[in-house]
């Protein structure tokens, strides 16, 4: 359907989620262990049941039952706390965010609190640097089209939040990611494309700009997970799950020029199709992932339940001609 995509293969995959015969796995988030990169962790959702913590070998360290948790993100606070947030959709009329801490030594999660977001079904979620004295920003694209930004003050675990940003999109959004350099927010409106909200920009920039449209060339609806690789002051790459044709679209920042597209084909482990959430982190993750780690939800993985595929990022850059 879209433009041609180069093929890469995954080096590893996670154990399937516990909910079988259902659309259950959804979104991953990566925590990189700077002291022992091969001991880094992945937090990922079974959106029917709760949160997993996986090692890079794909084995589950921990499962925390949590109900209908959809999108997940990780943010390390100034005091060293590794905060995990997930969109909570148990109540379809009222969106919420469930907050956890990650014990990185034991690979275990602990529930801290659940925060009210606003009316509508919780769906997307991402976090970014705090603004105006807050420790972290929480962004929640709600299924009905609203987008909420909340400033969280951690206060040693006694979290308080204030809603500081709202926007309405015309149709359903989900995936989002924050540029850690300046807090710019990117949101995927599934049938329309990728929006950019410059939180430090002019009122017009803060109101949002559609910077990559669903065109059945680079992006084929649904637009799902988003991930970012910053480079320098303004450069880098933005990656989007082009779910409609089982591909991933790569754009160059800051102008969002198309770089290319790739797919995860069968190799050492299986291929990936119908991807919802993705995550991407640069750096050394040990001998299997020496220059960065890309993770994609696999919406098929038959005959097993859905899972997540782990790909060397340098293999993607090489396939795209970016090395």
mmCIF file of C-alpha atoms in Angstrom:
data_model
loop_
_atom_site.group_PDB
_atom_site.id
_atom_site.type_symbol
_atom_site.label_atom_id
_atom_site.label_comp_id
_atom_site.label_asym_id
_atom_site.label_seq_id
_atom_site.Cartn_x
_atom_site.Cartn_y
_atom_site.Cartn_z
ATOM 1 C CA UNK A 1 0.000 0.000 0.000
ATOM 2 C CA UNK A 2 2.678 2.492 0.981
ATOM 3 C CA UNK A 3 6.063 3.251 -0.530
ATOM 4 C CA UNK A 4 8.543 0.347 -0.620
ATOM 5 C CA UNK A 5 9.997 -0.570 2.765
ATOM 6 C CA UNK A 6 13.379 -2.143 3.498
ATOM 7 C CA UNK A 7 13.438 -5.258 5.674
ATOM 8 C CA UNK A 8 15.198 -5.878 8.981
ATOM 9 C CA UNK A 9 14.927 -8.802 11.388
ATOM 10 C CA UNK A 10 14.475 -8.927 15.146
ATOM 11 C CA UNK A 11 17.272 -10.237 17.368
ATOM 12 C CA UNK A 12 14.926 -11.286 20.167
ATOM 13 C CA UNK A 13 11.305 -11.301 21.259
ATOM 14 C CA UNK A 14 9.493 -11.224 24.573
ATOM 15 C CA UNK A 15 7.555 -14.092 26.021
ATOM 16 C CA UNK A 16 3.913 -13.732 24.879
ATOM 17 C CA UNK A 17 1.532 -11.790 27.108
ATOM 18 C CA UNK A 18 -0.789 -13.818 29.294
ATOM 19 C CA UNK A 19 -4.028 -12.924 27.547
ATOM 20 C CA UNK A 20 -4.364 -15.407 24.679
ATOM 21 C CA UNK A 21 -6.619 -15.241 21.609
ATOM 22 C CA UNK A 22 -7.121 -11.490 21.930
ATOM 23 C CA UNK A 23 -5.704 -8.118 20.920
ATOM 24 C CA UNK A 24 -3.849 -7.756 24.216
ATOM 25 C CA UNK A 25 -0.198 -6.673 23.945
ATOM 26 C CA UNK A 26 -0.043 -2.969 23.181
ATOM 27 C CA UNK A 27 2.839 -0.679 24.121
ATOM 28 C CA UNK A 28 6.461 -1.010 25.349
ATOM 29 C CA UNK A 29 8.787 1.399 27.168
ATOM 30 C CA UNK A 30 12.545 0.989 27.638
ATOM 31 C CA UNK A 31 14.637 1.699 30.741
ATOM 32 C CA UNK A 32 18.363 1.671 29.947
ATOM 33 C CA UNK A 33 20.721 0.507 32.696
ATOM 34 C CA UNK A 34 23.727 2.782 32.204
ATOM 35 C CA UNK A 35 25.899 0.746 34.594
ATOM 36 C CA UNK A 36 25.052 -2.644 33.045
ATOM 37 C CA UNK A 37 23.397 -2.061 29.643
ATOM 38 C CA UNK A 38 22.613 -5.732 29.048
ATOM 39 C CA UNK A 39 20.547 -5.652 32.259
ATOM 40 C CA UNK A 40 18.213 -2.975 30.876
ATOM 41 C CA UNK A 41 14.474 -3.500 31.254
ATOM 42 C CA UNK A 42 11.308 -3.265 29.174
ATOM 43 C CA UNK A 43 7.923 -2.398 30.670
ATOM 44 C CA UNK A 44 5.022 -3.409 28.433
ATOM 45 C CA UNK A 45 1.256 -3.626 28.611
ATOM 46 C CA UNK A 46 -1.164 -6.498 28.382
ATOM 47 C CA UNK A 47 -4.077 -4.145 27.874
ATOM 48 C CA UNK A 48 -6.554 -6.691 29.208
ATOM 49 C CA UNK A 49 -4.670 -7.454 32.411
ATOM 50 C CA UNK A 50 -1.708 -5.304 33.536
ATOM 51 C CA UNK A 51 2.016 -4.611 33.147
ATOM 52 C CA UNK A 52 5.010 -6.830 32.410
ATOM 53 C CA UNK A 53 8.658 -6.178 33.138
ATOM 54 C CA UNK A 54 10.921 -8.031 30.682
ATOM 55 C CA UNK A 55 14.663 -8.406 30.363
ATOM 56 C CA UNK A 56 16.408 -8.057 27.011
ATOM 57 C CA UNK A 57 16.317 -11.853 26.763
ATOM 58 C CA UNK A 58 12.537 -11.559 26.547
ATOM 59 C CA UNK A 59 11.870 -13.334 29.828
ATOM 60 C CA UNK A 60 9.403 -11.790 32.263
ATOM 61 C CA UNK A 61 10.870 -10.543 35.553
ATOM 62 C CA UNK A 62 7.531 -9.408 36.935
ATOM 63 C CA UNK A 63 3.842 -9.116 36.124
ATOM 64 C CA UNK A 64 1.681 -6.647 38.025
ATOM 65 C CA UNK A 65 -2.070 -7.080 37.562
ATOM 66 C CA UNK A 66 -3.539 -3.688 36.776
ATOM 67 C CA UNK A 67 -6.654 -4.077 34.677
ATOM 68 C CA UNK A 68 -7.068 -2.342 31.326
ATOM 69 C CA UNK A 69 -3.774 -0.454 30.885
ATOM 70 C CA UNK A 70 -3.101 0.692 27.319
ATOM 71 C CA UNK A 71 -0.089 2.953 26.589
ATOM 72 C CA UNK A 72 2.946 3.104 28.884
ATOM 73 C CA UNK A 73 5.978 5.375 29.297
ATOM 74 C CA UNK A 74 8.997 5.722 31.598
ATOM 75 C CA UNK A 75 10.595 8.877 33.006
ATOM 76 C CA UNK A 76 13.505 9.105 35.436
ATOM 77 C CA UNK A 77 13.030 11.870 37.991
ATOM 78 C CA UNK A 78 15.779 14.098 39.345
ATOM 79 C CA UNK A 79 15.901 12.117 42.610
ATOM 80 C CA UNK A 80 16.570 8.883 40.695
ATOM 81 C CA UNK A 81 13.022 7.524 40.931
ATOM 82 C CA UNK A 82 12.082 5.620 37.777
ATOM 83 C CA UNK A 83 8.462 6.604 37.220
ATOM 84 C CA UNK A 84 6.180 4.483 35.034
ATOM 85 C CA UNK A 85 2.834 5.797 33.822
ATOM 86 C CA UNK A 86 0.102 4.044 31.860
ATOM 87 C CA UNK A 87 -3.251 5.076 30.451
ATOM 88 C CA UNK A 88 -5.980 3.446 32.524
ATOM 89 C CA UNK A 89 -9.178 2.612 30.635
ATOM 90 C CA UNK A 90 -11.155 0.505 33.095
ATOM 91 C CA UNK A 91 -13.827 3.234 33.209
ATOM 92 C CA UNK A 92 -14.669 4.031 29.551
ATOM 93 C CA UNK A 93 -16.346 7.290 30.581
ATOM 94 C CA UNK A 94 -13.439 8.748 32.565
ATOM 95 C CA UNK A 95 -9.807 8.663 31.471
ATOM 96 C CA UNK A 96 -7.162 8.066 34.140
ATOM 97 C CA UNK A 97 -3.405 7.569 34.424
ATOM 98 C CA UNK A 98 -1.975 4.845 36.659
ATOM 99 C CA UNK A 99 1.438 5.694 38.155
ATOM 100 C CA UNK A 100 4.034 3.156 39.294
ATOM 101 C CA UNK A 101 7.658 3.107 40.342
ATOM 102 C CA UNK A 102 10.118 0.637 38.843
ATOM 103 C CA UNK A 103 12.592 -1.087 41.150
ATOM 104 C CA UNK A 104 15.363 -1.393 38.588
ATOM 105 C CA UNK A 105 17.465 -3.737 40.711
ATOM 106 C CA UNK A 106 14.693 -6.281 41.243
ATOM 107 C CA UNK A 107 12.842 -5.580 38.010
ATOM 108 C CA UNK A 108 9.564 -5.043 39.835
ATOM 109 C CA UNK A 109 6.773 -2.467 39.713
ATOM 110 C CA UNK A 110 4.867 -0.863 42.568
ATOM 111 C CA UNK A 111 1.588 1.005 42.104
ATOM 112 C CA UNK A 112 1.709 4.531 43.552
ATOM 113 C CA UNK A 113 -1.548 6.244 42.617
ATOM 114 C CA UNK A 114 -4.154 6.718 39.912
ATOM 115 C CA UNK A 115 -4.813 10.205 38.522
ATOM 116 C CA UNK A 116 -8.016 11.528 36.950
ATOM 117 C CA UNK A 117 -7.502 12.983 33.467
ATOM 118 C CA UNK A 118 -10.914 13.964 32.098
ATOM 119 C CA UNK A 119 -14.025 12.674 30.338
ATOM 120 C CA UNK A 120 -13.694 9.931 27.756
ATOM 121 C CA UNK A 121 -11.902 6.598 27.477
ATOM 122 C CA UNK A 122 -8.202 6.580 28.387
ATOM 123 C CA UNK A 123 -6.059 5.561 25.431
ATOM 124 C CA UNK A 124 -2.668 7.132 24.637
ATOM 125 C CA UNK A 125 -0.022 8.265 27.099
ATOM 126 C CA UNK A 126 3.496 9.715 27.203
ATOM 127 C CA UNK A 127 5.704 11.711 29.557
ATOM 128 C CA UNK A 128 8.262 14.482 29.173
ATOM 129 C CA UNK A 129 10.351 16.995 31.124
ATOM 130 C CA UNK A 130 8.530 19.098 33.674
ATOM 131 C CA UNK A 131 7.656 22.744 33.052
ATOM 132 C CA UNK A 132 7.217 25.717 35.366
ATOM 133 C CA UNK A 133 8.457 23.910 38.455
ATOM 134 C CA UNK A 134 6.787 20.554 37.780
ATOM 135 C CA UNK A 135 8.847 17.357 37.849
ATOM 136 C CA UNK A 136 7.302 15.748 34.785
ATOM 137 C CA UNK A 137 4.582 16.394 32.190
ATOM 138 C CA UNK A 138 1.907 13.759 31.585
ATOM 139 C CA UNK A 139 0.150 13.775 28.198
ATOM 140 C CA UNK A 140 -3.044 11.801 27.627
ATOM 141 C CA UNK A 141 -4.666 11.523 24.180
ATOM 142 C CA UNK A 142 -8.220 10.367 24.939
ATOM 143 C CA UNK A 143 -10.014 8.041 22.532
ATOM 144 C CA UNK A 144 -12.757 10.536 21.733
ATOM 145 C CA UNK A 145 -10.222 13.082 20.451
ATOM 146 C CA UNK A 146 -9.268 15.289 23.396
ATOM 147 C CA UNK A 147 -5.651 15.798 24.441
ATOM 148 C CA UNK A 148 -4.746 16.627 28.038
ATOM 149 C CA UNK A 149 -1.432 17.822 29.479
ATOM 150 C CA UNK A 150 -0.903 17.595 33.238
ATOM 151 C CA UNK A 151 2.013 18.950 35.280
ATOM 152 C CA UNK A 152 3.024 16.508 38.022
ATOM 153 C CA UNK A 153 4.907 17.408 41.179
ATOM 154 C CA UNK A 154 6.343 14.274 42.728
ATOM 155 C CA UNK A 155 6.824 15.501 46.338
ATOM 156 C CA UNK A 156 8.644 12.335 47.399
ATOM 157 C CA UNK A 157 5.835 10.118 46.171
ATOM 158 C CA UNK A 158 2.905 12.297 47.266
ATOM 159 C CA UNK A 159 2.092 13.164 43.676
ATOM 160 C CA UNK A 160 -0.069 16.168 42.784
ATOM 161 C CA UNK A 161 -1.144 17.190 39.297
ATOM 162 C CA UNK A 162 -2.513 20.254 37.558
ATOM 163 C CA UNK A 163 -4.011 20.295 34.057
ATOM 164 C CA UNK A 164 -2.139 22.953 32.077
ATOM 165 C CA UNK A 165 -2.885 22.045 28.431
ATOM 166 C CA UNK A 166 -5.946 20.926 26.497
ATOM 167 C CA UNK A 167 -6.583 20.457 22.805
ATOM 168 C CA UNK A 168 -9.268 18.835 20.668
ATOM 169 C CA UNK A 169 -8.475 16.719 17.624
ATOM 170 C CA UNK A 170 -11.099 15.895 15.022
ATOM 171 C CA UNK A 171 -10.770 12.130 15.396
ATOM 172 C CA UNK A 172 -9.176 9.410 17.512
ATOM 173 C CA UNK A 173 -5.543 9.904 18.644
ATOM 174 C CA UNK A 174 -3.326 7.459 20.493
ATOM 175 C CA UNK A 175 0.453 7.352 20.132
ATOM 176 C CA UNK A 176 2.473 10.266 21.459
ATOM 177 C CA UNK A 177 6.078 11.096 22.293
ATOM 178 C CA UNK A 178 7.867 14.099 23.814
ATOM 179 C CA UNK A 179 11.147 15.581 22.566
ATOM 180 C CA UNK A 180 13.225 15.637 25.778
ATOM 181 C CA UNK A 181 15.223 18.683 24.637
ATOM 182 C CA UNK A 182 12.428 21.254 24.617
ATOM 183 C CA UNK A 183 9.220 19.438 25.536
ATOM 184 C CA UNK A 184 7.767 19.472 22.009
ATOM 185 C CA UNK A 185 4.892 16.994 21.843
ATOM 186 C CA UNK A 186 4.126 14.747 18.855
ATOM 187 C CA UNK A 187 0.724 13.029 18.680
ATOM 188 C CA UNK A 188 -0.621 10.527 16.180
ATOM 189 C CA UNK A 189 -4.197 11.134 15.032
ATOM 190 C CA UNK A 190 -4.819 7.653 13.699
ATOM 191 C CA UNK A 191 -6.642 8.459 10.460
ATOM 192 C CA UNK A 192 -5.083 11.887 9.818
ATOM 193 C CA UNK A 193 -1.355 11.917 10.621
ATOM 194 C CA UNK A 194 1.178 13.274 13.102
ATOM 195 C CA UNK A 195 0.662 16.540 14.990
ATOM 196 C CA UNK A 196 3.381 18.665 16.576
ATOM 197 C CA UNK A 197 2.758 20.960 19.555
ATOM 198 C CA UNK A 198 5.670 23.273 20.415
ATOM 199 C CA UNK A 199 5.089 23.974 24.092
ATOM 200 C CA UNK A 200 7.741 26.711 24.136
ATOM 201 C CA UNK A 201 6.599 28.198 20.822
ATOM 202 C CA UNK A 202 4.204 30.877 19.680
ATOM 203 C CA UNK A 203 0.466 30.544 20.424
ATOM 204 C CA UNK A 204 0.029 29.169 16.905
ATOM 205 C CA UNK A 205 2.787 26.560 17.404
ATOM 206 C CA UNK A 206 1.379 25.618 20.780
ATOM 207 C CA UNK A 207 -2.016 25.107 19.118
ATOM 208 C CA UNK A 208 -0.525 22.388 16.929
ATOM 209 C CA UNK A 209 0.463 21.690 13.335
ATOM 210 C CA UNK A 210 -0.173 18.561 11.260
ATOM 211 C CA UNK A 211 3.413 17.807 10.180
ATOM 212 C CA UNK A 212 2.968 14.409 8.465
ATOM 213 C CA UNK A 213 -0.290 13.404 6.832
ATOM 214 C CA UNK A 214 -1.684 9.941 6.201
ATOM 215 C CA UNK A 215 -0.878 9.798 2.488
ATOM 216 C CA UNK A 216 -0.794 6.030 1.774
ATOM 217 C CA UNK A 217 2.857 6.505 0.817
ATOM 218 C CA UNK A 218 4.906 7.231 3.964
ATOM 219 C CA UNK A 219 1.992 6.763 6.363
ATOM 220 C CA UNK A 220 -0.860 4.287 5.980
ATOM 221 C CA UNK A 221 -3.637 4.495 8.583
ATOM 222 C CA UNK A 222 -3.771 3.746 11.373
ATOM 223 C CA UNK A 223 -0.927 5.896 12.681
ATOM 224 C CA UNK A 224 -0.041 4.168 15.927
ATOM 225 C CA UNK A 225 3.087 4.274 18.140
ATOM 226 C CA UNK A 226 5.649 7.097 17.947
ATOM 227 C CA UNK A 227 9.310 7.164 19.023
ATOM 228 C CA UNK A 228 12.015 9.821 18.853
ATOM 229 C CA UNK A 229 15.814 9.888 18.558
ATOM 230 C CA UNK A 230 17.154 13.399 19.300
ATOM 231 C CA UNK A 231 20.454 14.493 17.744
ATOM 232 C CA UNK A 232 22.142 17.786 18.551
ATOM 233 C CA UNK A 233 20.042 20.843 19.336
ATOM 234 C CA UNK A 234 17.220 20.241 16.840
ATOM 235 C CA UNK A 235 18.004 17.216 14.670
ATOM 236 C CA UNK A 236 17.297 13.517 14.942
ATOM 237 C CA UNK A 237 14.627 11.100 13.787
ATOM 238 C CA UNK A 238 10.961 10.450 14.496
ATOM 239 C CA UNK A 239 9.594 6.934 13.905
ATOM 240 C CA UNK A 240 5.902 6.090 13.482
ATOM 241 C CA UNK A 241 4.063 2.784 13.231
ATOM 242 C CA UNK A 242 2.323 2.791 9.835
ATOM 243 C CA UNK A 243 -0.030 0.052 10.930
ATOM 244 C CA UNK A 244 -2.098 -0.164 7.772
ATOM 245 C CA UNK A 245 0.729 -1.797 5.809
ATOM 246 C CA UNK A 246 2.822 -3.312 8.624
ATOM 247 C CA UNK A 247 5.660 -0.792 8.264
ATOM 248 C CA UNK A 248 7.489 1.908 10.245
ATOM 249 C CA UNK A 249 7.966 5.391 8.780
ATOM 250 C CA UNK A 250 11.085 7.403 9.633
ATOM 251 C CA UNK A 251 11.175 11.216 9.422
ATOM 252 C CA UNK A 252 14.098 13.617 9.878
ATOM 253 C CA UNK A 253 13.805 16.368 12.475
ATOM 254 C CA UNK A 254 13.213 19.244 12.690
ATOM 255 C CA UNK A 255 11.553 19.517 9.275
ATOM 256 C CA UNK A 256 9.860 16.066 9.252
ATOM 257 C CA UNK A 257 11.369 15.193 5.857
ATOM 258 C CA UNK A 258 10.787 11.519 4.933
ATOM 259 C CA UNK A 259 13.872 9.314 5.414
ATOM 260 C CA UNK A 260 12.374 5.941 4.521
ATOM 261 C CA UNK A 261 10.340 3.002 5.738
ATOM 262 C CA UNK A 262 11.184 -0.419 7.158
ATOM 263 C CA UNK A 263 9.485 -3.667 8.123
ATOM 264 C CA UNK A 264 10.380 -6.412 10.596
ATOM 265 C CA UNK A 265 10.630 -9.644 8.600
ATOM 266 C CA UNK A 266 10.968 -13.204 9.885
ATOM 267 C CA UNK A 267 14.503 -14.202 10.835
ATOM 268 C CA UNK A 268 15.919 -15.519 14.103
ATOM 269 C CA UNK A 269 12.438 -14.864 15.486
ATOM 270 C CA UNK A 270 9.174 -14.098 13.711
ATOM 271 C CA UNK A 271 8.064 -10.997 11.866
ATOM 272 C CA UNK A 272 5.930 -8.179 13.270
ATOM 273 C CA UNK A 273 2.570 -7.073 11.892
ATOM 274 C CA UNK A 274 -0.235 -4.704 12.886
ATOM 275 C CA UNK A 275 2.029 -2.884 15.340
ATOM 276 C CA UNK A 276 0.485 -0.661 17.973
ATOM 277 C CA UNK A 277 3.148 0.687 20.323
ATOM 278 C CA UNK A 278 6.872 1.169 19.704
ATOM 279 C CA UNK A 279 9.853 2.517 21.630
ATOM 280 C CA UNK A 280 13.420 3.400 20.671
ATOM 281 C CA UNK A 281 16.494 4.277 22.724
ATOM 282 C CA UNK A 282 20.067 4.930 21.595
ATOM 283 C CA UNK A 283 23.162 3.740 23.419
ATOM 284 C CA UNK A 284 24.854 0.487 24.315
ATOM 285 C CA UNK A 285 22.437 -2.259 25.360
ATOM 286 C CA UNK A 286 25.027 -5.019 25.438
ATOM 287 C CA UNK A 287 26.400 -7.246 22.665
ATOM 288 C CA UNK A 288 23.010 -7.985 21.087
ATOM 289 C CA UNK A 289 22.100 -4.293 20.782
ATOM 290 C CA UNK A 290 25.375 -2.324 20.767
ATOM 291 C CA UNK A 291 24.109 0.968 19.322
ATOM 292 C CA UNK A 292 20.452 1.235 20.264
ATOM 293 C CA UNK A 293 17.253 -0.749 20.742
ATOM 294 C CA UNK A 294 13.968 -0.567 18.803
ATOM 295 C CA UNK A 295 10.950 -2.455 20.173
ATOM 296 C CA UNK A 296 7.660 -3.053 18.379
ATOM 297 C CA UNK A 297 4.452 -4.719 19.485
ATOM 298 C CA UNK A 298 3.585 -7.678 17.267
ATOM 299 C CA UNK A 299 -0.151 -7.813 16.683
ATOM 300 C CA UNK A 300 -0.052 -11.322 15.220
ATOM 301 C CA UNK A 301 2.655 -13.714 16.571
ATOM 302 C CA UNK A 302 0.514 -16.748 15.784
ATOM 303 C CA UNK A 303 0.049 -19.396 17.096
ATOM 304 C CA UNK A 304 1.163 -17.771 20.368
ATOM 305 C CA UNK A 305 -0.371 -14.744 22.055
ATOM 306 C CA UNK A 306 0.861 -11.297 21.011
ATOM 307 C CA UNK A 307 4.319 -10.142 22.093
ATOM 308 C CA UNK A 308 7.077 -7.581 21.410
ATOM 309 C CA UNK A 309 9.979 -7.794 18.952
ATOM 310 C CA UNK A 310 13.469 -6.383 19.741
ATOM 311 C CA UNK A 311 15.580 -5.001 16.850
ATOM 312 C CA UNK A 312 19.127 -3.644 16.650
ATOM 313 C CA UNK A 313 18.762 0.028 15.732
ATOM 314 C CA UNK A 314 22.030 0.035 13.795
ATOM 315 C CA UNK A 315 20.562 -2.639 11.497
ATOM 316 C CA UNK A 316 17.650 -0.305 10.736
ATOM 317 C CA UNK A 317 19.960 2.620 9.957
ATOM 318 C CA UNK A 318 22.078 0.405 7.714
ATOM 319 C CA UNK A 319 19.022 -0.840 5.817
ATOM 320 C CA UNK A 320 17.835 2.755 5.347
ATOM 321 C CA UNK A 321 21.272 3.868 4.104
ATOM 322 C CA UNK A 322 21.774 6.110 7.117
ATOM 323 C CA UNK A 323 25.163 4.657 8.186
#
